[in-house]
Each structure stands twice: as C-alpha cells, then as structure tokens.
C-alpha cells in the first residue's frame, strides 16, 4: 500500500515533537505533505520555529513548514507554558532552525493541497487547537468533502478536563473552531485524554528512548524528562502522557487502539464547561455518530513502535 498522505497541524509542544518525529521516521506508512503551525501551547512565532527545529533534528530539512493562525477564531489565545516551558520545547538544547519557513499561509496551503490532490486521499492530523482547519473549512467549503479523514488529539470524556474541570486544552483554546470541525461531516478519529493518559512515559520507557543514543533519542528522553515533572505532580502518575503521538501511531498501527463510533459535540456557550467534548458514549441520544472516540490502547505496543521508529532517525 502506498503511504498515507497527511498534513500535520501542530503547536509544538514536546509531545507534538514526538508525534512529528514518528511520522518523519515512517515514510513507508506516512507521506508528510506539510506541517502547518498554529498558536496553542505557545504563541505562533514559537510553534512555527519549533516545527522547523524538529524537522532539522530529524534530518528532514526538505519538509515544508507553514505558519498559520496566531489567535483563535473569536477568543483570546490561552497558552500552556506552565506545562511545556517558555519555548514550548523546553528540555533539550536544540539549535535554532536554518531551514526556511514557507511563504504561503498555512490555511491556504491546506486549501490548495486538498483542491490539488485526488478527493479522499489526504488526511488531516491536528495536534493543537483547531483554528487552522476551521479557518480553511470556512474559507473554502468545497475542500471539506475532499478530506479522507481527520485524526486528531483533543477532548476528554471519562477522564475529564486538563485545563478546566470539563475541557481538554486543544478544544478549550478554540471551541468555536472545534465546533466547525466536529460538525463538518468529515470522518473523525479522536484521541482524547481517555486514551492519551494511558501512554505514560515510565522510567524504563524513558530509558529506552535515551538508549537509542542518537541526537533524536536523547532529545526525546530530555523532552519527556522535562514535562514529566509537571504531569507527575499533577496526576500522581508514573510518568507523563505522550498525547499527540497517538495520532501518528494510529496511522501506522490502528490495531493498537480501541474506541467507539459516537456522537461528539462541543460546548461553546457555558462558562463552566466551555470546550467540553460531549461524547454520547452510551448512545442515549438520537444524534448521529460523527467520530471514532478512542478510549484504550496497547501501551506496550505503542512504546515499542515509537522506540523502534525513532531509532531510525
Ligand atoms: C494537548 O495539549 C497540549 O498541551 C499537548 O501538546 C496536547 O496536544 C493535551 O491536552
Ligand atoms: Ca499539541
């Protein structure tokens, strides 16, 4: 089978970085048409720079990186330096990028790519707030039916929120954008906190990254060392969850993940539960399913895949 063509939409972020590295290490499975940066974990000036730092770390300087929206559709940007550090990629010391940023705006790149490629052959992989995608869908509604699938990290249901008691960060930052995406009719696979909180970087898993003993392996170990301090204290868990790599791992090995086709709607009104992903897990409404909401994974299988692929870079 030919590799799946994807656009990674991202706000790096250490876990975004690992998701990107996994994709770039897997050319037989994944063809990264471009990486589009969005404001999220840190402001856009840093996320677009961090995306290029990661491509250079991977030795894939030919990857096209585009800069996108710097604020949510209709709200003030909320960032997460308290988790990811001032740069968004705190942990390893990595050089500033020398590869160029593309001139085209990320939203126009998404639109042009979907118009130029055959219908149903491009998958969108958002790892941050959904501002770029929603802006593209609003600006060019004709592209919506051309998307093969959206595989995204965002939301939470049984696991509840990580930025408010009800909401997960990516959806909370731009709930209006998430609402556009979830109502778009495109098939969606959701990696919510319900599954990503099972991808804990325990000490042996972190040691396995370090033991790769390449600049990539060591940088990934240092990144997970960094944000684990915050997460271990917050959750009292054995390590930090690697949220975003669930998206790229799913493209390579979907059999590692389990979920249900359910209806998911986004709360955009209530101050109390803004950005909540209301998943009809028990089918108690007659709202049509619009997403595969993932709830479980084979964590050991996920970490062996990740470690084996990172070792190739
Ligand atoms: C999500 O928010 C960000 O902090 C992470 O990069 C991930 O995409 C987890 O809630
Ligand atoms: Ca992210």
PDB file of C-alpha atoms and ligand atoms in Angstrom:
ATOM      1  CA  UNK A   1       0.000   0.000   0.000  1.00  0.00           C
ATOM      2  CA  UNK A   2       1.282   3.481  -0.742  1.00  0.00           C
ATOM      3  CA  UNK A   3       1.937   5.745   2.235  1.00  0.00           C
ATOM      4  CA  UNK A   4      -0.922   7.790   3.556  1.00  0.00           C
ATOM      5  CA  UNK A   5      -0.716  11.484   2.610  1.00  0.00           C
ATOM      6  CA  UNK A   6      -1.127  13.739   5.624  1.00  0.00           C
ATOM      7  CA  UNK A   7      -0.885  17.323   6.788  1.00  0.00           C
ATOM      8  CA  UNK A   8       0.222  17.697  10.415  1.00  0.00           C
ATOM      9  CA  UNK A   9      -1.338  20.765  12.050  1.00  0.00           C
ATOM     10  CA  UNK A  10       0.545  21.429  15.258  1.00  0.00           C
ATOM     11  CA  UNK A  11       1.593  23.674  18.176  1.00  0.00           C
ATOM     12  CA  UNK A  12       4.904  22.096  19.320  1.00  0.00           C
ATOM     13  CA  UNK A  13       4.992  21.219  22.258  1.00  0.00           C
ATOM     14  CA  UNK A  14       7.237  18.307  23.266  1.00  0.00           C
ATOM     15  CA  UNK A  15       4.530  15.693  22.597  1.00  0.00           C
ATOM     16  CA  UNK A  16       3.789  17.307  19.214  1.00  0.00           C
ATOM     17  CA  UNK A  17       7.516  16.997  18.508  1.00  0.00           C
ATOM     18  CA  UNK A  18       7.475  13.256  19.206  1.00  0.00           C
ATOM     19  CA  UNK A  19       4.377  12.843  17.002  1.00  0.00           C
ATOM     20  CA  UNK A  20       6.160  14.638  14.152  1.00  0.00           C
ATOM     21  CA  UNK A  21       9.351  12.586  14.612  1.00  0.00           C
ATOM     22  CA  UNK A  22       7.322   9.370  14.477  1.00  0.00           C
ATOM     23  CA  UNK A  23       5.715  10.450  11.191  1.00  0.00           C
ATOM     24  CA  UNK A  24       9.013  11.559   9.648  1.00  0.00           C
ATOM     25  CA  UNK A  25      10.599   8.250  10.683  1.00  0.00           C
ATOM     26  CA  UNK A  26       7.878   6.257   8.892  1.00  0.00           C
ATOM     27  CA  UNK A  27       7.970   7.124   5.172  1.00  0.00           C
ATOM     28  CA  UNK A  28       6.627   3.706   4.155  1.00  0.00           C
ATOM     29  CA  UNK A  29       3.431   4.450   6.083  1.00  0.00           C
ATOM     30  CA  UNK A  30       3.154   8.234   6.115  1.00  0.00           C
ATOM     31  CA  UNK A  31       3.847  10.896   3.492  1.00  0.00           C
ATOM     32  CA  UNK A  32       4.002  14.267   5.273  1.00  0.00           C
ATOM     33  CA  UNK A  33       2.835  16.766   2.625  1.00  0.00           C
ATOM     34  CA  UNK A  34       3.410  19.653   5.003  1.00  0.00           C
ATOM     35  CA  UNK A  35       3.435  20.771   8.592  1.00  0.00           C
ATOM     36  CA  UNK A  36       1.182  23.687   9.485  1.00  0.00           C
ATOM     37  CA  UNK A  37       1.806  25.570  12.717  1.00  0.00           C
ATOM     38  CA  UNK A  38      -0.906  27.111  14.861  1.00  0.00           C
ATOM     39  CA  UNK A  39      -0.861  29.100  18.101  1.00  0.00           C
ATOM     40  CA  UNK A  40      -1.548  26.919  21.135  1.00  0.00           C
ATOM     41  CA  UNK A  41       0.930  25.616  23.685  1.00  0.00           C
ATOM     42  CA  UNK A  42       2.982  28.744  22.964  1.00  0.00           C
ATOM     43  CA  UNK A  43       2.443  31.660  20.536  1.00  0.00           C
ATOM     44  CA  UNK A  44       2.728  31.117  16.789  1.00  0.00           C
ATOM     45  CA  UNK A  45       6.202  32.672  16.464  1.00  0.00           C
ATOM     46  CA  UNK A  46       7.470  29.813  18.628  1.00  0.00           C
ATOM     47  CA  UNK A  47       5.329  26.947  17.274  1.00  0.00           C
ATOM     48  CA  UNK A  48       6.419  27.564  13.666  1.00  0.00           C
ATOM     49  CA  UNK A  49      10.027  27.797  14.796  1.00  0.00           C
ATOM     50  CA  UNK A  50       9.736  24.663  16.929  1.00  0.00           C
ATOM     51  CA  UNK A  51       8.246  22.732  13.991  1.00  0.00           C
ATOM     52  CA  UNK A  52      11.366  23.552  11.970  1.00  0.00           C
ATOM     53  CA  UNK A  53      13.669  22.699  14.878  1.00  0.00           C
ATOM     54  CA  UNK A  54      12.077  19.232  14.947  1.00  0.00           C
ATOM     55  CA  UNK A  55      12.401  18.697  11.197  1.00  0.00           C
ATOM     56  CA  UNK A  56      16.090  19.590  11.471  1.00  0.00           C
ATOM     57  CA  UNK A  57      16.542  17.275  14.444  1.00  0.00           C
ATOM     58  CA  UNK A  58      15.070  14.513  12.267  1.00  0.00           C
ATOM     59  CA  UNK A  59      17.400  15.428   9.394  1.00  0.00           C
ATOM     60  CA  UNK A  60      14.340  16.089   7.206  1.00  0.00           C
ATOM     61  CA  UNK A  61      15.047  19.662   6.176  1.00  0.00           C
ATOM     62  CA  UNK A  62      13.110  19.211   2.936  1.00  0.00           C
ATOM     63  CA  UNK A  63       9.831  19.103   4.912  1.00  0.00           C
ATOM     64  CA  UNK A  64       7.598  22.080   4.175  1.00  0.00           C
ATOM     65  CA  UNK A  65       6.569  24.076   7.251  1.00  0.00           C
ATOM     66  CA  UNK A  66       3.867  26.753   7.077  1.00  0.00           C
ATOM     67  CA  UNK A  67       2.787  29.346   9.615  1.00  0.00           C
ATOM     68  CA  UNK A  68      -0.945  29.657  10.281  1.00  0.00           C
ATOM     69  CA  UNK A  69      -3.378  31.412  12.603  1.00  0.00           C
ATOM     70  CA  UNK A  70      -1.975  33.305  15.570  1.00  0.00           C
ATOM     71  CA  UNK A  71      -5.237  33.629  17.518  1.00  0.00           C
ATOM     72  CA  UNK A  72      -8.382  31.515  17.916  1.00  0.00           C
ATOM     73  CA  UNK A  73     -11.436  32.308  15.755  1.00  0.00           C
ATOM     74  CA  UNK A  74     -13.085  34.599  18.298  1.00  0.00           C
ATOM     75  CA  UNK A  75     -11.269  34.365  21.625  1.00  0.00           C
ATOM     76  CA  UNK A  76      -8.057  35.447  23.258  1.00  0.00           C
ATOM     77  CA  UNK A  77      -5.253  32.899  22.990  1.00  0.00           C
ATOM     78  CA  UNK A  78      -4.661  30.722  26.060  1.00  0.00           C
ATOM     79  CA  UNK A  79      -1.190  29.123  26.171  1.00  0.00           C
ATOM     80  CA  UNK A  80       0.412  26.373  28.264  1.00  0.00           C
ATOM     81  CA  UNK A  81       3.944  27.459  29.191  1.00  0.00           C
ATOM     82  CA  UNK A  82       3.230  26.018  32.646  1.00  0.00           C
ATOM     83  CA  UNK A  83       3.390  22.552  31.016  1.00  0.00           C
ATOM     84  CA  UNK A  84       5.770  22.970  28.075  1.00  0.00           C
ATOM     85  CA  UNK A  85       8.127  25.708  29.322  1.00  0.00           C
ATOM     86  CA  UNK A  86       8.829  29.174  27.926  1.00  0.00           C
ATOM     87  CA  UNK A  87       9.902  27.941  24.481  1.00  0.00           C
ATOM     88  CA  UNK A  88       7.298  25.177  24.188  1.00  0.00           C
ATOM     89  CA  UNK A  89      10.145  22.706  23.684  1.00  0.00           C
ATOM     90  CA  UNK A  90      11.988  23.089  26.993  1.00  0.00           C
ATOM     91  CA  UNK A  91      14.191  20.159  27.964  1.00  0.00           C
ATOM     92  CA  UNK A  92      16.869  19.540  25.338  1.00  0.00           C
ATOM     93  CA  UNK A  93      19.116  22.279  23.984  1.00  0.00           C
ATOM     94  CA  UNK A  94      18.439  22.345  20.257  1.00  0.00           C
ATOM     95  CA  UNK A  95      19.862  24.786  17.707  1.00  0.00           C
ATOM     96  CA  UNK A  96      17.727  27.479  16.069  1.00  0.00           C
ATOM     97  CA  UNK A  97      16.499  26.299  12.673  1.00  0.00           C
ATOM     98  CA  UNK A  98      18.144  27.333   9.442  1.00  0.00           C
ATOM     99  CA  UNK A  99      15.607  25.708   7.093  1.00  0.00           C
ATOM    100  CA  UNK A 100      13.112  28.215   5.691  1.00  0.00           C
ATOM    101  CA  UNK A 101       9.521  28.788   6.641  1.00  0.00           C
ATOM    102  CA  UNK A 102       7.301  28.602   3.543  1.00  0.00           C
ATOM    103  CA  UNK A 103       5.855  31.931   2.345  1.00  0.00           C
ATOM    104  CA  UNK A 104       2.323  30.627   1.880  1.00  0.00           C
ATOM    105  CA  UNK A 105      -0.119  30.896   4.808  1.00  0.00           C
ATOM    106  CA  UNK A 106      -0.899  27.503   6.395  1.00  0.00           C
ATOM    107  CA  UNK A 107      -4.623  27.891   5.727  1.00  0.00           C
ATOM    108  CA  UNK A 108      -4.016  28.471   2.006  1.00  0.00           C
ATOM    109  CA  UNK A 109      -1.642  25.508   1.903  1.00  0.00           C
ATOM    110  CA  UNK A 110      -4.361  23.283   3.396  1.00  0.00           C
ATOM    111  CA  UNK A 111      -6.911  24.591   0.876  1.00  0.00           C
ATOM    112  CA  UNK A 112      -4.637  24.273  -2.164  1.00  0.00           C
ATOM    113  CA  UNK A 113      -3.450  20.805  -1.181  1.00  0.00           C
ATOM    114  CA  UNK A 114      -6.991  19.483  -0.799  1.00  0.00           C
ATOM    115  CA  UNK A 115      -8.012  21.066  -4.103  1.00  0.00           C
ATOM    116  CA  UNK A 116      -4.990  19.717  -5.976  1.00  0.00           C
ATOM    117  CA  UNK A 117      -4.840  16.158  -4.628  1.00  0.00           C
ATOM    118  CA  UNK A 118      -7.399  13.476  -5.554  1.00  0.00           C
ATOM    119  CA  UNK A 119     -10.520  13.553  -3.385  1.00  0.00           C
ATOM    120  CA  UNK A 120     -10.322  11.229  -0.383  1.00  0.00           C
ATOM    121  CA  UNK A 121      -6.539  10.885  -0.390  1.00  0.00           C
ATOM    122  CA  UNK A 122      -5.420  13.468   2.193  1.00  0.00           C
ATOM    123  CA  UNK A 123      -5.760  13.006   5.963  1.00  0.00           C
ATOM    124  CA  UNK A 124      -5.579  15.980   8.314  1.00  0.00           C
ATOM    125  CA  UNK A 125      -3.806  15.422  11.633  1.00  0.00           C
ATOM    126  CA  UNK A 126      -4.392  18.226  14.118  1.00  0.00           C
ATOM    127  CA  UNK A 127      -2.294  18.112  17.295  1.00  0.00           C
ATOM    128  CA  UNK A 128      -3.302  21.525  18.644  1.00  0.00           C
ATOM    129  CA  UNK A 129      -6.250  23.935  18.642  1.00  0.00           C
ATOM    130  CA  UNK A 130      -8.378  23.528  15.502  1.00  0.00           C
ATOM    131  CA  UNK A 131      -8.114  27.158  14.310  1.00  0.00           C
ATOM    132  CA  UNK A 132      -6.253  26.491  11.035  1.00  0.00           C
ATOM    133  CA  UNK A 133      -8.621  23.709   9.990  1.00  0.00           C
ATOM    134  CA  UNK A 134     -11.792  25.602  10.816  1.00  0.00           C
ATOM    135  CA  UNK A 135     -10.497  28.690   9.026  1.00  0.00           C
ATOM    136  CA  UNK A 136      -9.738  26.600   5.926  1.00  0.00           C
ATOM    137  CA  UNK A 137     -13.187  24.948   6.028  1.00  0.00           C
ATOM    138  CA  UNK A 138     -14.916  28.339   6.482  1.00  0.00           C
ATOM    139  CA  UNK A 139     -12.908  29.966   3.695  1.00  0.00           C
ATOM    140  CA  UNK A 140     -13.191  27.088   1.187  1.00  0.00           C
ATOM    141  CA  UNK A 141     -16.197  24.875   1.976  1.00  0.00           C
ATOM    142  CA  UNK A 142     -15.529  22.887  -1.234  1.00  0.00           C
ATOM    143  CA  UNK A 143     -12.493  21.222   0.378  1.00  0.00           C
ATOM    144  CA  UNK A 144     -14.473  19.619   3.199  1.00  0.00           C
ATOM    145  CA  UNK A 145     -15.728  16.692   1.136  1.00  0.00           C
ATOM    146  CA  UNK A 146     -12.245  16.096  -0.245  1.00  0.00           C
ATOM    147  CA  UNK A 147     -10.718  15.234   3.153  1.00  0.00           C
ATOM    148  CA  UNK A 148     -10.146  11.493   3.627  1.00  0.00           C
ATOM    149  CA  UNK A 149     -10.254  11.620   7.421  1.00  0.00           C
ATOM    150  CA  UNK A 150      -9.308  13.820  10.356  1.00  0.00           C
ATOM    151  CA  UNK A 151      -7.275  12.078  13.059  1.00  0.00           C
ATOM    152  CA  UNK A 152      -6.869  14.492  15.960  1.00  0.00           C
ATOM    153  CA  UNK A 153      -5.677  14.766  19.539  1.00  0.00           C
ATOM    154  CA  UNK A 154      -8.228  16.601  21.629  1.00  0.00           C
ATOM    155  CA  UNK A 155     -11.075  16.286  24.065  1.00  0.00           C
ATOM    156  CA  UNK A 156     -11.823  14.121  27.068  1.00  0.00           C
ATOM    157  CA  UNK A 157     -14.878  12.434  28.447  1.00  0.00           C
ATOM    158  CA  UNK A 158     -14.441   9.888  31.249  1.00  0.00           C
ATOM    159  CA  UNK A 159     -11.041  11.345  32.037  1.00  0.00           C
ATOM    160  CA  UNK A 160     -12.470  14.897  32.298  1.00  0.00           C
ATOM    161  CA  UNK A 161     -10.515  18.068  31.595  1.00  0.00           C
ATOM    162  CA  UNK A 162      -6.872  19.065  31.974  1.00  0.00           C
ATOM    163  CA  UNK A 163      -7.189  22.841  31.533  1.00  0.00           C
ATOM    164  CA  UNK A 164     -10.591  23.216  33.223  1.00  0.00           C
ATOM    165  CA  UNK A 165     -12.502  20.536  35.133  1.00  0.00           C
ATOM    166  CA  UNK A 166     -14.511  19.871  31.951  1.00  0.00           C
ATOM    167  CA  UNK A 167     -12.272  20.655  28.991  1.00  0.00           C
ATOM    168  CA  UNK A 168      -9.089  19.405  27.368  1.00  0.00           C
ATOM    169  CA  UNK A 169      -6.576  22.094  26.290  1.00  0.00           C
ATOM    170  CA  UNK A 170      -6.724  21.836  22.458  1.00  0.00           C
ATOM    171  CA  UNK A 171     -10.507  22.060  22.329  1.00  0.00           C
ATOM    172  CA  UNK A 172     -10.751  24.666  25.112  1.00  0.00           C
ATOM    173  CA  UNK A 173      -8.396  27.097  23.346  1.00  0.00           C
ATOM    174  CA  UNK A 174     -10.666  27.341  20.302  1.00  0.00           C
ATOM    175  CA  UNK A 175     -14.064  25.727  20.953  1.00  0.00           C
ATOM    176  CA  UNK A 176     -15.715  27.549  18.029  1.00  0.00           C
ATOM    177  CA  UNK A 177     -13.111  26.056  15.667  1.00  0.00           C
ATOM    178  CA  UNK A 178     -13.648  22.600  17.168  1.00  0.00           C
ATOM    179  CA  UNK A 179     -17.385  23.034  16.663  1.00  0.00           C
ATOM    180  CA  UNK A 180     -16.846  23.732  12.939  1.00  0.00           C
ATOM    181  CA  UNK A 181     -14.645  20.644  12.584  1.00  0.00           C
ATOM    182  CA  UNK A 182     -16.924  18.269  14.508  1.00  0.00           C
ATOM    183  CA  UNK A 183     -19.945  19.470  12.509  1.00  0.00           C
ATOM    184  CA  UNK A 184     -18.104  19.242   9.159  1.00  0.00           C
ATOM    185  CA  UNK A 185     -19.256  15.734   8.256  1.00  0.00           C
ATOM    186  CA  UNK A 186     -15.668  14.553   7.659  1.00  0.00           C
ATOM    187  CA  UNK A 187     -14.943  11.159   9.312  1.00  0.00           C
ATOM    188  CA  UNK A 188     -13.071  11.930  12.534  1.00  0.00           C
ATOM    189  CA  UNK A 189     -10.883   9.812  14.801  1.00  0.00           C
ATOM    190  CA  UNK A 190     -10.464  11.423  18.226  1.00  0.00           C
ATOM    191  CA  UNK A 191      -7.584  10.692  20.603  1.00  0.00           C
ATOM    192  CA  UNK A 192      -8.934  12.182  23.839  1.00  0.00           C
ATOM    193  CA  UNK A 193      -7.302  12.221  27.269  1.00  0.00           C
ATOM    194  CA  UNK A 194      -9.214   8.970  27.919  1.00  0.00           C
ATOM    195  CA  UNK A 195      -6.616   7.190  25.788  1.00  0.00           C
ATOM    196  CA  UNK A 196      -3.617   9.531  25.919  1.00  0.00           C
ATOM    197  CA  UNK A 197      -3.464   9.303  29.715  1.00  0.00           C
ATOM    198  CA  UNK A 198      -2.624   5.617  29.202  1.00  0.00           C
ATOM    199  CA  UNK A 199       0.574   6.455  27.282  1.00  0.00           C
ATOM    200  CA  UNK A 200       2.716   7.117  30.335  1.00  0.00           C
ATOM    201  CA  UNK A 201       6.442   7.582  29.853  1.00  0.00           C
ATOM    202  CA  UNK A 202       7.604   5.472  32.764  1.00  0.00           C
ATOM    203  CA  UNK A 203      11.301   5.338  33.706  1.00  0.00           C
ATOM    204  CA  UNK A 204      12.029   2.185  31.625  1.00  0.00           C
ATOM    205  CA  UNK A 205      10.301   3.741  28.588  1.00  0.00           C
ATOM    206  CA  UNK A 206      12.283   6.956  29.001  1.00  0.00           C
ATOM    207  CA  UNK A 207      15.485   4.916  29.414  1.00  0.00           C
ATOM    208  CA  UNK A 208      14.664   3.108  26.156  1.00  0.00           C
ATOM    209  CA  UNK A 209      14.493   6.446  24.294  1.00  0.00           C
ATOM    210  CA  UNK A 210      17.834   7.503  25.803  1.00  0.00           C
ATOM    211  CA  UNK A 211      19.400   4.134  24.995  1.00  0.00           C
ATOM    212  CA  UNK A 212      18.817   4.757  21.266  1.00  0.00           C
ATOM    213  CA  UNK A 213      21.830   7.025  21.835  1.00  0.00           C
ATOM    214  CA  UNK A 214      21.281   9.298  18.842  1.00  0.00           C
ATOM    215  CA  UNK A 215      20.526  13.018  18.941  1.00  0.00           C
ATOM    216  CA  UNK A 216      16.834  12.164  18.402  1.00  0.00           C
ATOM    217  CA  UNK A 217      16.669   9.506  21.130  1.00  0.00           C
ATOM    218  CA  UNK A 218      18.445  11.717  23.659  1.00  0.00           C
ATOM    219  CA  UNK A 219      16.340  14.801  22.785  1.00  0.00           C
ATOM    220  CA  UNK A 220      13.099  12.812  23.167  1.00  0.00           C
ATOM    221  CA  UNK A 221      14.263  11.488  26.558  1.00  0.00           C
ATOM    222  CA  UNK A 222      15.112  15.049  27.639  1.00  0.00           C
ATOM    223  CA  UNK A 223      11.756  16.392  26.422  1.00  0.00           C
ATOM    224  CA  UNK A 224       9.798  13.766  28.318  1.00  0.00           C
ATOM    225  CA  UNK A 225      12.019  14.323  31.389  1.00  0.00           C
ATOM    226  CA  UNK A 226      11.007  17.988  31.250  1.00  0.00           C
ATOM    227  CA  UNK A 227       7.239  17.804  31.112  1.00  0.00           C
ATOM    228  CA  UNK A 228       7.060  14.763  33.333  1.00  0.00           C
ATOM    229  CA  UNK A 229       7.902  16.990  36.334  1.00  0.00           C
ATOM    230  CA  UNK A 230       4.647  18.854  35.872  1.00  0.00           C
ATOM    231  CA  UNK A 231       2.471  15.874  34.990  1.00  0.00           C
ATOM    232  CA  UNK A 232       3.731  13.557  37.727  1.00  0.00           C
ATOM    233  CA  UNK A 233       2.947  16.181  40.331  1.00  0.00           C
ATOM    234  CA  UNK A 234      -0.456  16.983  38.832  1.00  0.00           C
ATOM    235  CA  UNK A 235      -1.699  13.427  38.287  1.00  0.00           C
ATOM    236  CA  UNK A 236       0.435  11.482  40.733  1.00  0.00           C
ATOM    237  CA  UNK A 237       1.143   9.103  37.816  1.00  0.00           C
ATOM    238  CA  UNK A 238       4.194   7.002  36.969  1.00  0.00           C
ATOM    239  CA  UNK A 239       5.166   9.314  34.100  1.00  0.00           C
ATOM    240  CA  UNK A 240       3.927  11.940  31.670  1.00  0.00           C
ATOM    241  CA  UNK A 241       1.359  11.076  28.994  1.00  0.00           C
ATOM    242  CA  UNK A 242       2.530  11.334  25.374  1.00  0.00           C
ATOM    243  CA  UNK A 243      -0.706  12.712  23.927  1.00  0.00           C
ATOM    244  CA  UNK A 244      -0.023  13.712  20.333  1.00  0.00           C
ATOM    245  CA  UNK A 245       1.983  10.676  19.139  1.00  0.00           C
ATOM    246  CA  UNK A 246      -1.248   8.671  19.480  1.00  0.00           C
ATOM    247  CA  UNK A 247      -2.344  10.378  16.255  1.00  0.00           C
ATOM    248  CA  UNK A 248       0.637   9.361  14.151  1.00  0.00           C
ATOM    249  CA  UNK A 249       0.861   5.917  15.792  1.00  0.00           C
ATOM    250  CA  UNK A 250      -2.794   5.327  14.848  1.00  0.00           C
ATOM    251  CA  UNK A 251      -1.966   5.967  11.181  1.00  0.00           C
ATOM    252  CA  UNK A 252       0.771   3.336  11.313  1.00  0.00           C
ATOM    253  CA  UNK A 253      -0.851   0.736  13.594  1.00  0.00           C
ATOM    254  CA  UNK A 254      -4.590   1.353  14.099  1.00  0.00           C
ATOM    255  CA  UNK A 255      -4.914  -2.111  15.650  1.00  0.00           C
ATOM    256  CA  UNK A 256      -3.204  -0.766  18.790  1.00  0.00           C
ATOM    257  CA  UNK A 257      -6.253   1.416  19.547  1.00  0.00           C
ATOM    258  CA  UNK A 258      -9.862   0.753  20.553  1.00  0.00           C
ATOM    259  CA  UNK A 259     -12.828   3.119  20.524  1.00  0.00           C
ATOM    260  CA  UNK A 260     -16.491   3.609  19.713  1.00  0.00           C
ATOM    261  CA  UNK A 261     -18.308   5.433  16.951  1.00  0.00           C
ATOM    262  CA  UNK A 262     -20.313   8.022  18.834  1.00  0.00           C
ATOM    263  CA  UNK A 263     -21.729  11.493  18.516  1.00  0.00           C
ATOM    264  CA  UNK A 264     -19.388  14.193  19.813  1.00  0.00           C
ATOM    265  CA  UNK A 265     -20.494  17.801  20.202  1.00  0.00           C
ATOM    266  CA  UNK A 266     -18.570  20.782  21.518  1.00  0.00           C
ATOM    267  CA  UNK A 267     -19.792  23.091  24.261  1.00  0.00           C
ATOM    268  CA  UNK A 268     -19.330  26.687  23.087  1.00  0.00           C
ATOM    269  CA  UNK A 269     -21.670  28.606  25.419  1.00  0.00           C
ATOM    270  CA  UNK A 270     -21.320  27.657  29.065  1.00  0.00           C
ATOM    271  CA  UNK A 271     -18.573  29.379  31.055  1.00  0.00           C
ATOM    272  CA  UNK A 272     -18.475  26.377  33.359  1.00  0.00           C
ATOM    273  CA  UNK A 273     -17.974  23.670  30.726  1.00  0.00           C
ATOM    274  CA  UNK A 274     -16.628  25.646  27.739  1.00  0.00           C
ATOM    275  CA  UNK A 275     -14.783  23.377  25.292  1.00  0.00           C
ATOM    276  CA  UNK A 276     -16.134  20.144  26.726  1.00  0.00           C
ATOM    277  CA  UNK A 277     -16.353  17.298  24.197  1.00  0.00           C
ATOM    278  CA  UNK A 278     -19.787  15.876  24.960  1.00  0.00           C
ATOM    279  CA  UNK A 279     -19.481  12.275  23.768  1.00  0.00           C
ATOM    280  CA  UNK A 280     -22.648  10.186  23.619  1.00  0.00           C
ATOM    281  CA  UNK A 281     -20.759   7.083  24.762  1.00  0.00           C
ATOM    282  CA  UNK A 282     -23.870   5.177  25.850  1.00  0.00           C
ATOM    283  CA  UNK A 283     -25.984   6.172  22.839  1.00  0.00           C
ATOM    284  CA  UNK A 284     -28.578   7.972  24.937  1.00  0.00           C
ATOM    285  CA  UNK A 285     -29.464  10.489  22.224  1.00  0.00           C
ATOM    286  CA  UNK A 286     -30.525  10.055  18.615  1.00  0.00           C
ATOM    287  CA  UNK A 287     -27.661  12.289  17.446  1.00  0.00           C
ATOM    288  CA  UNK A 288     -25.791  10.582  14.606  1.00  0.00           C
ATOM    289  CA  UNK A 289     -22.261   9.292  15.332  1.00  0.00           C
ATOM    290  CA  UNK A 290     -19.659  11.643  13.837  1.00  0.00           C
ATOM    291  CA  UNK A 291     -16.425  10.322  15.357  1.00  0.00           C
ATOM    292  CA  UNK A 292     -14.484   7.277  16.443  1.00  0.00           C
ATOM    293  CA  UNK A 293     -13.812   8.247  20.070  1.00  0.00           C
ATOM    294  CA  UNK A 294     -10.792   6.228  21.207  1.00  0.00           C
ATOM    295  CA  UNK A 295     -10.685   5.005  24.798  1.00  0.00           C
ATOM    296  CA  UNK A 296      -7.980   2.386  25.044  1.00  0.00           C
ATOM    297  CA  UNK A 297      -4.666   1.280  23.557  1.00  0.00           C
ATOM    298  CA  UNK A 298      -1.965  -1.353  23.810  1.00  0.00           C
ATOM    299  CA  UNK A 299       0.535   0.912  25.595  1.00  0.00           C
ATOM    300  CA  UNK A 300       3.471  -1.516  25.370  1.00  0.00           C
ATOM    301  CA  UNK A 301       2.845  -1.971  21.633  1.00  0.00           C
ATOM    302  CA  UNK A 302       2.670   1.819  21.237  1.00  0.00           C
ATOM    303  CA  UNK A 303       6.010   2.389  23.007  1.00  0.00           C
ATOM    304  CA  UNK A 304       7.791  -0.405  21.112  1.00  0.00           C
ATOM    305  CA  UNK A 305       6.598   1.036  17.812  1.00  0.00           C
ATOM    306  CA  UNK A 306       7.661   4.532  18.842  1.00  0.00           C
ATOM    307  CA  UNK A 307      11.101   3.499  20.097  1.00  0.00           C
ATOM    308  CA  UNK A 308      11.789   1.313  17.070  1.00  0.00           C
ATOM    309  CA  UNK A 309      10.821   4.092  14.633  1.00  0.00           C
ATOM    310  CA  UNK A 310      12.674   6.894  16.480  1.00  0.00           C
ATOM    311  CA  UNK A 311      15.816   4.758  16.320  1.00  0.00           C
ATOM    312  CA  UNK A 312      15.752   5.057  12.530  1.00  0.00           C
ATOM    313  CA  UNK A 313      16.316   8.822  12.541  1.00  0.00           C
TER     314      UNK A 313
HETATM  315  C1  LIG B   1      -2.763  18.574  24.354  1.00  0.00           C
HETATM  316  O1  LIG B   1      -2.468  19.914  24.759  1.00  0.00           O
HETATM  317  C2  LIG B   1      -1.117  20.190  24.564  1.00  0.00           C
HETATM  318  O2  LIG B   1      -0.573  20.720  25.735  1.00  0.00           O
HETATM  319  C3  LIG B   1      -0.444  18.919  24.108  1.00  0.00           C
HETATM  320  O3  LIG B   1       0.519  19.218  23.109  1.00  0.00           O
HETATM  321  C4  LIG B   1      -1.568  18.104  23.551  1.00  0.00           C
HETATM  322  O4  LIG B   1      -1.791  18.374  22.184  1.00  0.00           O
HETATM  323  C5  LIG B   1      -3.094  17.742  25.575  1.00  0.00           C
HETATM  324  O5  LIG B   1      -4.193  18.279  26.226  1.00  0.00           O
HETATM  325 CA1  LIG B   2      -0.200  19.653  20.843  1.00  0.00          CA
END
